[in-house]
Amino acid sequence: AQSVAQPEDQVNVAEGNPLTVKCTYSVSGNPYLFWYVQYPNRGLQFLLKYITGDNLVKGSYGFEAEFNKSQTSFHLKKPSALVSDSALYFCAVRDIGGFKTIFGAGTRLFVKA
Amino acid sequence: GAGVSQSPSNKVTEKGKDVELRCDPISGHTALYWYRQSLGQGLEFLIYFQGNSAPDKSGLPSDRFSAERTGGSVSTLTIQRTQQEDSAVYLCASSLFTSMNTEAFFGQGTRLTVV
């Protein structure tokens, strides 16, 4: 069965500093991996995905994520955080065999000015 | 439409009543998903559709929950005899079926409160 773990409920970072939001996954085969963001009072928005190829994936708003197969991780990163990045971030995994997508519990990111 | 549309946006119902939540996916999207997001929790998978069929209903919490999709478009999630623990935001998402690596697009959700 698929599963996703986001070990941090909350991440605090100062504006301008790099940020990392952690995600580890478990699937029976090769995964498709996704990051979504949820801003207050708004729906979930797609940020980026890993399908195959380069382990470093670039997405919207300057975010990127690094796929590490040996560590079964897909951490979200940004070189320089903005206050406007403050939101709830979800990692998701889909087994290549199907469409069922499982989401992590979410990590709340606070960026202080 | 331009995005996934869900209605109503908010629903307050009395314990024991039935409710219907509607999802109108992006035109042409044949995959449709329902998730539940409880306060402070992550997204809980409920069910997904490929066209009108639901190959995976494993996430439905109990037999009080059911969902259908007609014409490969609109979907309805029905909760019978609602309980207070059903209070949550119910999210619908859709995606293209042409490739399994496509991302899902989410609606704004229906906030259900059972009093």
PDB file of C-alpha atoms in Angstrom:
ATOM      1  CA  ALA A   1       0.000   0.000   0.000  1.00  0.00           C
ATOM      2  CA  GLN A   2       1.098   3.536  -0.686  1.00  0.00           C
ATOM      3  CA  SER A   3       1.941   5.904   2.133  1.00  0.00           C
ATOM      4  CA  VAL A   4       3.436   9.342   2.587  1.00  0.00           C
ATOM      5  CA  ALA A   5       5.047  10.860   5.649  1.00  0.00           C
ATOM      6  CA  GLN A   6       5.666  14.523   6.297  1.00  0.00           C
ATOM      7  CA  PRO A   7       7.585  14.423   9.572  1.00  0.00           C
ATOM      8  CA  GLU A   8       7.255  18.115  10.406  1.00  0.00           C
ATOM      9  CA  ASP A   9       3.914  19.646  11.330  1.00  0.00           C
ATOM     10  CA  GLN A  10       5.420  23.112  10.996  1.00  0.00           C
ATOM     11  CA  VAL A  11       8.520  24.714   9.522  1.00  0.00           C
ATOM     12  CA  ASN A  12       9.636  28.213  10.450  1.00  0.00           C
ATOM     13  CA  VAL A  13      12.110  30.135   8.333  1.00  0.00           C
ATOM     14  CA  ALA A  14      13.205  33.751   7.976  1.00  0.00           C
ATOM     15  CA  GLU A  15      12.537  35.560   4.731  1.00  0.00           C
ATOM     16  CA  GLY A  16      15.481  35.270   2.392  1.00  0.00           C
ATOM     17  CA  ASN A  17      16.721  32.033   3.924  1.00  0.00           C
ATOM     18  CA  PRO A  18      16.505  28.689   2.143  1.00  0.00           C
ATOM     19  CA  LEU A  19      13.647  26.409   3.076  1.00  0.00           C
ATOM     20  CA  THR A  20      13.139  22.654   3.053  1.00  0.00           C
ATOM     21  CA  VAL A  21       9.898  20.777   3.629  1.00  0.00           C
ATOM     22  CA  LYS A  22      10.466  17.060   4.064  1.00  0.00           C
ATOM     23  CA  CYS A  23       8.575  14.152   2.549  1.00  0.00           C
ATOM     24  CA  THR A  24       9.204  10.412   2.528  1.00  0.00           C
ATOM     25  CA  TYR A  25       7.092   7.841   0.759  1.00  0.00           C
ATOM     26  CA  SER A  26       6.424   4.149   0.408  1.00  0.00           C
ATOM     27  CA  VAL A  27       5.092   2.402  -2.680  1.00  0.00           C
ATOM     28  CA  SER A  28       5.343  -1.091  -4.051  1.00  0.00           C
ATOM     29  CA  GLY A  29       6.837   0.007  -7.339  1.00  0.00           C
ATOM     30  CA  ASN A  30       8.108   3.187  -8.903  1.00  0.00           C
ATOM     31  CA  PRO A  31       6.312   6.317  -7.772  1.00  0.00           C
ATOM     32  CA  TYR A  32       4.891   9.433  -9.228  1.00  0.00           C
ATOM     33  CA  LEU A  33       5.430  12.186  -6.645  1.00  0.00           C
ATOM     34  CA  PHE A  34       3.687  15.535  -6.297  1.00  0.00           C
ATOM     35  CA  TRP A  35       3.752  18.656  -4.173  1.00  0.00           C
ATOM     36  CA  TYR A  36       0.693  20.820  -3.652  1.00  0.00           C
ATOM     37  CA  VAL A  37       0.225  24.072  -1.733  1.00  0.00           C
ATOM     38  CA  GLN A  38      -2.879  25.317   0.053  1.00  0.00           C
ATOM     39  CA  TYR A  39      -3.109  29.024   0.790  1.00  0.00           C
ATOM     40  CA  PRO A  40      -5.647  30.237   3.386  1.00  0.00           C
ATOM     41  CA  ASN A  41      -9.220  30.086   2.083  1.00  0.00           C
ATOM     42  CA  ARG A  42      -8.053  28.771  -1.270  1.00  0.00           C
ATOM     43  CA  GLY A  43      -8.010  25.369  -2.896  1.00  0.00           C
ATOM     44  CA  LEU A  44      -5.000  23.137  -3.337  1.00  0.00           C
ATOM     45  CA  GLN A  45      -2.679  24.179  -6.121  1.00  0.00           C
ATOM     46  CA  PHE A  46      -0.221  21.965  -7.941  1.00  0.00           C
ATOM     47  CA  LEU A  47       3.437  22.962  -7.502  1.00  0.00           C
ATOM     48  CA  LEU A  48       5.527  20.272  -9.167  1.00  0.00           C
ATOM     49  CA  LYS A  49       5.842  16.583  -9.904  1.00  0.00           C
ATOM     50  CA  TYR A  50       8.445  13.892 -10.383  1.00  0.00           C
ATOM     51  CA  ILE A  51       7.782  11.349 -13.083  1.00  0.00           C
ATOM     52  CA  THR A  52      11.130  10.156 -14.304  1.00  0.00           C
ATOM     53  CA  GLY A  53      14.477  11.543 -15.379  1.00  0.00           C
ATOM     54  CA  ASP A  54      16.337  14.251 -13.489  1.00  0.00           C
ATOM     55  CA  ASN A  55      16.151  13.899  -9.751  1.00  0.00           C
ATOM     56  CA  LEU A  56      15.851  17.667  -9.309  1.00  0.00           C
ATOM     57  CA  VAL A  57      12.457  18.903 -10.413  1.00  0.00           C
ATOM     58  CA  LYS A  58      11.618  22.588 -10.827  1.00  0.00           C
ATOM     59  CA  GLY A  59       8.110  23.913 -10.344  1.00  0.00           C
ATOM     60  CA  SER A  60       6.006  26.982  -9.757  1.00  0.00           C
ATOM     61  CA  TYR A  61       6.943  30.045  -7.688  1.00  0.00           C
ATOM     62  CA  GLY A  62      10.657  29.128  -7.601  1.00  0.00           C
ATOM     63  CA  PHE A  63      10.130  25.839  -5.780  1.00  0.00           C
ATOM     64  CA  GLU A  64      12.058  22.694  -6.566  1.00  0.00           C
ATOM     65  CA  ALA A  65      12.167  19.186  -5.184  1.00  0.00           C
ATOM     66  CA  GLU A  66      14.792  16.501  -5.065  1.00  0.00           C
ATOM     67  CA  PHE A  67      13.895  12.871  -5.632  1.00  0.00           C
ATOM     68  CA  ASN A  68      16.097  10.422  -3.755  1.00  0.00           C
ATOM     69  CA  LYS A  69      15.229   6.831  -4.547  1.00  0.00           C
ATOM     70  CA  SER A  70      17.571   5.233  -2.011  1.00  0.00           C
ATOM     71  CA  GLN A  71      16.132   7.349   0.798  1.00  0.00           C
ATOM     72  CA  THR A  72      12.591   7.255  -0.642  1.00  0.00           C
ATOM     73  CA  SER A  73      12.384  10.992  -0.156  1.00  0.00           C
ATOM     74  CA  PHE A  74      11.055  13.911  -2.155  1.00  0.00           C
ATOM     75  CA  HIS A  75      11.910  17.050  -0.186  1.00  0.00           C
ATOM     76  CA  LEU A  76      10.591  20.426  -1.312  1.00  0.00           C
ATOM     77  CA  LYS A  77      13.093  23.269  -1.430  1.00  0.00           C
ATOM     78  CA  LYS A  78      13.402  26.930  -2.256  1.00  0.00           C
ATOM     79  CA  PRO A  79      16.665  28.879  -2.214  1.00  0.00           C
ATOM     80  CA  SER A  80      15.184  32.091  -0.788  1.00  0.00           C
ATOM     81  CA  ALA A  81      11.879  32.094   1.109  1.00  0.00           C
ATOM     82  CA  LEU A  82       9.247  34.818   0.791  1.00  0.00           C
ATOM     83  CA  VAL A  83       6.642  35.806   3.367  1.00  0.00           C
ATOM     84  CA  SER A  84       4.043  35.002   0.712  1.00  0.00           C
ATOM     85  CA  ASP A  85       5.235  31.369   0.696  1.00  0.00           C
ATOM     86  CA  SER A  86       3.562  30.889   4.084  1.00  0.00           C
ATOM     87  CA  ALA A  87       0.982  28.175   3.496  1.00  0.00           C
ATOM     88  CA  LEU A  88       0.167  24.507   4.017  1.00  0.00           C
ATOM     89  CA  TYR A  89       2.189  22.134   1.844  1.00  0.00           C
ATOM     90  CA  PHE A  90       1.191  18.606   0.918  1.00  0.00           C
ATOM     91  CA  CYS A  91       3.307  15.840  -0.541  1.00  0.00           C
ATOM     92  CA  ALA A  92       1.501  13.140  -2.522  1.00  0.00           C
ATOM     93  CA  VAL A  93       2.412   9.807  -4.076  1.00  0.00           C
ATOM     94  CA  ARG A  94       0.796   7.761  -6.795  1.00  0.00           C
ATOM     95  CA  ASP A  95       1.771   4.215  -7.630  1.00  0.00           C
ATOM     96  CA  ILE A  96       2.647   3.903 -11.314  1.00  0.00           C
ATOM     97  CA  GLY A  97       0.049   1.138 -11.519  1.00  0.00           C
ATOM     98  CA  GLY A  98      -2.940   3.361 -10.924  1.00  0.00           C
ATOM     99  CA  PHE A  99      -4.579   6.703 -10.280  1.00  0.00           C
ATOM    100  CA  LYS A 100      -5.022   6.498  -6.523  1.00  0.00           C
ATOM    101  CA  THR A 101      -3.083   9.399  -5.048  1.00  0.00           C
ATOM    102  CA  ILE A 102      -2.263   9.437  -1.357  1.00  0.00           C
ATOM    103  CA  PHE A 103      -1.476  12.694   0.440  1.00  0.00           C
ATOM    104  CA  GLY A 104       0.649  13.355   3.484  1.00  0.00           C
ATOM    105  CA  ALA A 105      -0.687  15.109   6.567  1.00  0.00           C
ATOM    106  CA  GLY A 106       0.698  18.436   5.440  1.00  0.00           C
ATOM    107  CA  THR A 107       3.391  20.794   6.724  1.00  0.00           C
ATOM    108  CA  ARG A 108       2.600  24.364   7.647  1.00  0.00           C
ATOM    109  CA  LEU A 109       5.302  26.763   6.530  1.00  0.00           C
ATOM    110  CA  PHE A 110       5.732  30.099   8.310  1.00  0.00           C
ATOM    111  CA  VAL A 111       8.076  32.631   6.746  1.00  0.00           C
ATOM    112  CA  LYS A 112       8.889  35.599   8.984  1.00  0.00           C
ATOM    113  CA  ALA A 113       9.839  38.972   7.616  1.00  0.00           C
TER     114      ALA A 113
ATOM    115  CA  GLY B   1     -15.656  25.195 -17.035  1.00  0.00           C
ATOM    116  CA  ALA B   2     -12.375  26.840 -16.201  1.00  0.00           C
ATOM    117  CA  GLY B   3     -11.851  24.891 -13.010  1.00  0.00           C
ATOM    118  CA  VAL B   4     -13.334  22.275 -10.733  1.00  0.00           C
ATOM    119  CA  SER B   5     -16.561  23.547  -9.247  1.00  0.00           C
ATOM    120  CA  GLN B   6     -18.060  22.277  -6.009  1.00  0.00           C
ATOM    121  CA  SER B   7     -21.390  23.054  -4.447  1.00  0.00           C
ATOM    122  CA  PRO B   8     -22.490  24.055  -1.965  1.00  0.00           C
ATOM    123  CA  SER B   9     -19.433  25.848  -0.616  1.00  0.00           C
ATOM    124  CA  ASN B  10     -20.814  25.528   2.895  1.00  0.00           C
ATOM    125  CA  LYS B  11     -23.392  23.174   4.338  1.00  0.00           C
ATOM    126  CA  VAL B  12     -24.721  23.020   7.875  1.00  0.00           C
ATOM    127  CA  THR B  13     -26.932  20.055   8.599  1.00  0.00           C
ATOM    128  CA  GLU B  14     -28.502  18.397  11.585  1.00  0.00           C
ATOM    129  CA  LYS B  15     -27.215  15.087  12.824  1.00  0.00           C
ATOM    130  CA  GLY B  16     -29.090  12.245  11.177  1.00  0.00           C
ATOM    131  CA  LYS B  17     -29.943  14.115   7.976  1.00  0.00           C
ATOM    132  CA  ASP B  18     -28.692  13.122   4.536  1.00  0.00           C
ATOM    133  CA  VAL B  19     -26.517  15.471   2.471  1.00  0.00           C
ATOM    134  CA  GLU B  20     -25.442  15.581  -1.156  1.00  0.00           C
ATOM    135  CA  LEU B  21     -22.253  17.247  -2.268  1.00  0.00           C
ATOM    136  CA  ARG B  22     -21.715  18.033  -5.923  1.00  0.00           C
ATOM    137  CA  CYS B  23     -18.570  18.208  -8.021  1.00  0.00           C
ATOM    138  CA  ASP B  24     -18.344  19.495 -11.572  1.00  0.00           C
ATOM    139  CA  PRO B  25     -14.903  18.592 -12.958  1.00  0.00           C
ATOM    140  CA  ILE B  26     -12.882  20.330 -15.621  1.00  0.00           C
ATOM    141  CA  SER B  27     -14.321  19.581 -19.019  1.00  0.00           C
ATOM    142  CA  GLY B  28     -12.598  16.587 -20.602  1.00  0.00           C
ATOM    143  CA  HIS B  29     -11.138  15.265 -17.368  1.00  0.00           C
ATOM    144  CA  THR B  30     -12.146  11.641 -17.058  1.00  0.00           C
ATOM    145  CA  ALA B  31     -10.542  10.944 -13.667  1.00  0.00           C
ATOM    146  CA  LEU B  32     -12.311  12.369 -10.616  1.00  0.00           C
ATOM    147  CA  TYR B  33     -11.360  12.110  -6.955  1.00  0.00           C
ATOM    148  CA  TRP B  34     -13.009  12.818  -3.615  1.00  0.00           C
ATOM    149  CA  TYR B  35     -10.965  13.607  -0.525  1.00  0.00           C
ATOM    150  CA  ARG B  36     -11.855  14.677   2.988  1.00  0.00           C
ATOM    151  CA  GLN B  37      -9.852  17.198   4.982  1.00  0.00           C
ATOM    152  CA  SER B  38     -10.627  17.404   8.666  1.00  0.00           C
ATOM    153  CA  LEU B  39      -9.506  20.387  10.729  1.00  0.00           C
ATOM    154  CA  GLY B  40      -5.751  20.258  11.135  1.00  0.00           C
ATOM    155  CA  GLN B  41      -5.507  16.971   9.266  1.00  0.00           C
ATOM    156  CA  GLY B  42      -4.209  15.924   5.904  1.00  0.00           C
ATOM    157  CA  LEU B  43      -6.239  14.784   2.949  1.00  0.00           C
ATOM    158  CA  GLU B  44      -8.022  11.481   3.385  1.00  0.00           C
ATOM    159  CA  PHE B  45      -8.686   9.606   0.144  1.00  0.00           C
ATOM    160  CA  LEU B  46     -12.324   8.593  -0.256  1.00  0.00           C
ATOM    161  CA  ILE B  47     -12.947   7.379  -3.811  1.00  0.00           C
ATOM    162  CA  TYR B  48     -11.951   7.918  -7.394  1.00  0.00           C
ATOM    163  CA  PHE B  49     -13.695   7.489 -10.717  1.00  0.00           C
ATOM    164  CA  GLN B  50     -12.423   6.625 -14.152  1.00  0.00           C
ATOM    165  CA  GLY B  51     -15.257   7.759 -16.342  1.00  0.00           C
ATOM    166  CA  ASN B  52     -18.426   6.610 -14.593  1.00  0.00           C
ATOM    167  CA  SER B  53     -16.897   3.633 -12.819  1.00  0.00           C
ATOM    168  CA  ALA B  54     -15.251   3.647  -9.422  1.00  0.00           C
ATOM    169  CA  PRO B  55     -12.423   1.097  -9.381  1.00  0.00           C
ATOM    170  CA  ASP B  56     -11.357   2.079  -5.889  1.00  0.00           C
ATOM    171  CA  LYS B  57     -13.887   2.738  -3.134  1.00  0.00           C
ATOM    172  CA  SER B  58     -11.542   1.662  -0.381  1.00  0.00           C
ATOM    173  CA  GLY B  59     -11.449   5.039   1.291  1.00  0.00           C
ATOM    174  CA  LEU B  60     -15.147   5.422   1.978  1.00  0.00           C
ATOM    175  CA  PRO B  61     -15.368   5.525   5.803  1.00  0.00           C
ATOM    176  CA  SER B  62     -18.624   3.599   6.140  1.00  0.00           C
ATOM    177  CA  ASP B  63     -21.649   2.381   4.223  1.00  0.00           C
ATOM    178  CA  ARG B  64     -23.297   5.734   4.959  1.00  0.00           C
ATOM    179  CA  PHE B  65     -21.049   7.193   2.277  1.00  0.00           C
ATOM    180  CA  SER B  66     -21.685   6.671  -1.417  1.00  0.00           C
ATOM    181  CA  ALA B  67     -20.726   8.410  -4.618  1.00  0.00           C
ATOM    182  CA  GLU B  68     -21.792   8.294  -8.207  1.00  0.00           C
ATOM    183  CA  ARG B  69     -20.801   9.882 -11.446  1.00  0.00           C
ATOM    184  CA  THR B  70     -23.011  10.182 -14.476  1.00  0.00           C
ATOM    185  CA  GLY B  71     -22.190  11.032 -18.067  1.00  0.00           C
ATOM    186  CA  GLY B  72     -18.501  10.987 -17.243  1.00  0.00           C
ATOM    187  CA  SER B  73     -18.857  14.436 -15.748  1.00  0.00           C
ATOM    188  CA  VAL B  74     -20.676  15.562 -12.607  1.00  0.00           C
ATOM    189  CA  SER B  75     -20.207  13.537  -9.435  1.00  0.00           C
ATOM    190  CA  THR B  76     -22.275  13.465  -6.270  1.00  0.00           C
ATOM    191  CA  LEU B  77     -21.044  12.365  -2.863  1.00  0.00           C
ATOM    192  CA  THR B  78     -23.898  11.392  -0.565  1.00  0.00           C
ATOM    193  CA  ILE B  79     -23.647  11.009   3.174  1.00  0.00           C
ATOM    194  CA  GLN B  80     -26.633   9.377   4.838  1.00  0.00           C
ATOM    195  CA  ARG B  81     -27.584   9.807   8.473  1.00  0.00           C
ATOM    196  CA  THR B  82     -24.811  12.327   9.051  1.00  0.00           C
ATOM    197  CA  GLN B  83     -22.797  12.206  12.252  1.00  0.00           C
ATOM    198  CA  GLN B  84     -20.760  14.936  13.914  1.00  0.00           C
ATOM    199  CA  GLU B  85     -17.528  13.187  12.964  1.00  0.00           C
ATOM    200  CA  ASP B  86     -18.481  13.706   9.320  1.00  0.00           C
ATOM    201  CA  SER B  87     -17.796  17.430   9.755  1.00  0.00           C
ATOM    202  CA  ALA B  88     -14.914  18.290   7.437  1.00  0.00           C
ATOM    203  CA  VAL B  89     -14.055  19.930   4.150  1.00  0.00           C
ATOM    204  CA  TYR B  90     -14.824  17.632   1.242  1.00  0.00           C
ATOM    205  CA  LEU B  91     -12.546  18.212  -1.730  1.00  0.00           C
ATOM    206  CA  CYS B  92     -13.043  17.108  -5.282  1.00  0.00           C
ATOM    207  CA  ALA B  93     -10.295  16.933  -7.902  1.00  0.00           C
ATOM    208  CA  SER B  94     -10.085  15.926 -11.528  1.00  0.00           C
ATOM    209  CA  SER B  95      -7.332  15.009 -13.938  1.00  0.00           C
ATOM    210  CA  LEU B  96      -6.818  13.863 -17.481  1.00  0.00           C
ATOM    211  CA  PHE B  97      -6.886  10.128 -17.973  1.00  0.00           C
ATOM    212  CA  THR B  98      -4.549  10.144 -20.919  1.00  0.00           C
ATOM    213  CA  SER B  99      -1.535   9.648 -18.707  1.00  0.00           C
ATOM    214  CA  MET B 100      -1.165   8.396 -15.171  1.00  0.00           C
ATOM    215  CA  ASN B 101       1.425  11.037 -14.392  1.00  0.00           C
ATOM    216  CA  THR B 102      -0.907  13.972 -14.751  1.00  0.00           C
ATOM    217  CA  GLU B 103      -1.583  16.168 -11.756  1.00  0.00           C
ATOM    218  CA  ALA B 104      -4.997  16.683 -10.223  1.00  0.00           C
ATOM    219  CA  PHE B 105      -6.819  20.010 -10.134  1.00  0.00           C
ATOM    220  CA  PHE B 106      -8.808  20.710  -6.993  1.00  0.00           C
ATOM    221  CA  GLY B 107     -12.024  22.527  -6.323  1.00  0.00           C
ATOM    222  CA  GLN B 108     -12.482  24.915  -3.414  1.00  0.00           C
ATOM    223  CA  GLY B 109     -14.244  22.284  -1.380  1.00  0.00           C
ATOM    224  CA  THR B 110     -17.503  21.971   0.526  1.00  0.00           C
ATOM    225  CA  ARG B 111     -17.284  22.713   4.222  1.00  0.00           C
ATOM    226  CA  LEU B 112     -19.736  20.396   5.959  1.00  0.00           C
ATOM    227  CA  THR B 113     -20.765  21.053   9.536  1.00  0.00           C
ATOM    228  CA  VAL B 114     -22.979  18.552  11.316  1.00  0.00           C
ATOM    229  CA  VAL B 115     -24.680  19.990  14.389  1.00  0.00           C
TER     230      VAL B 115
END
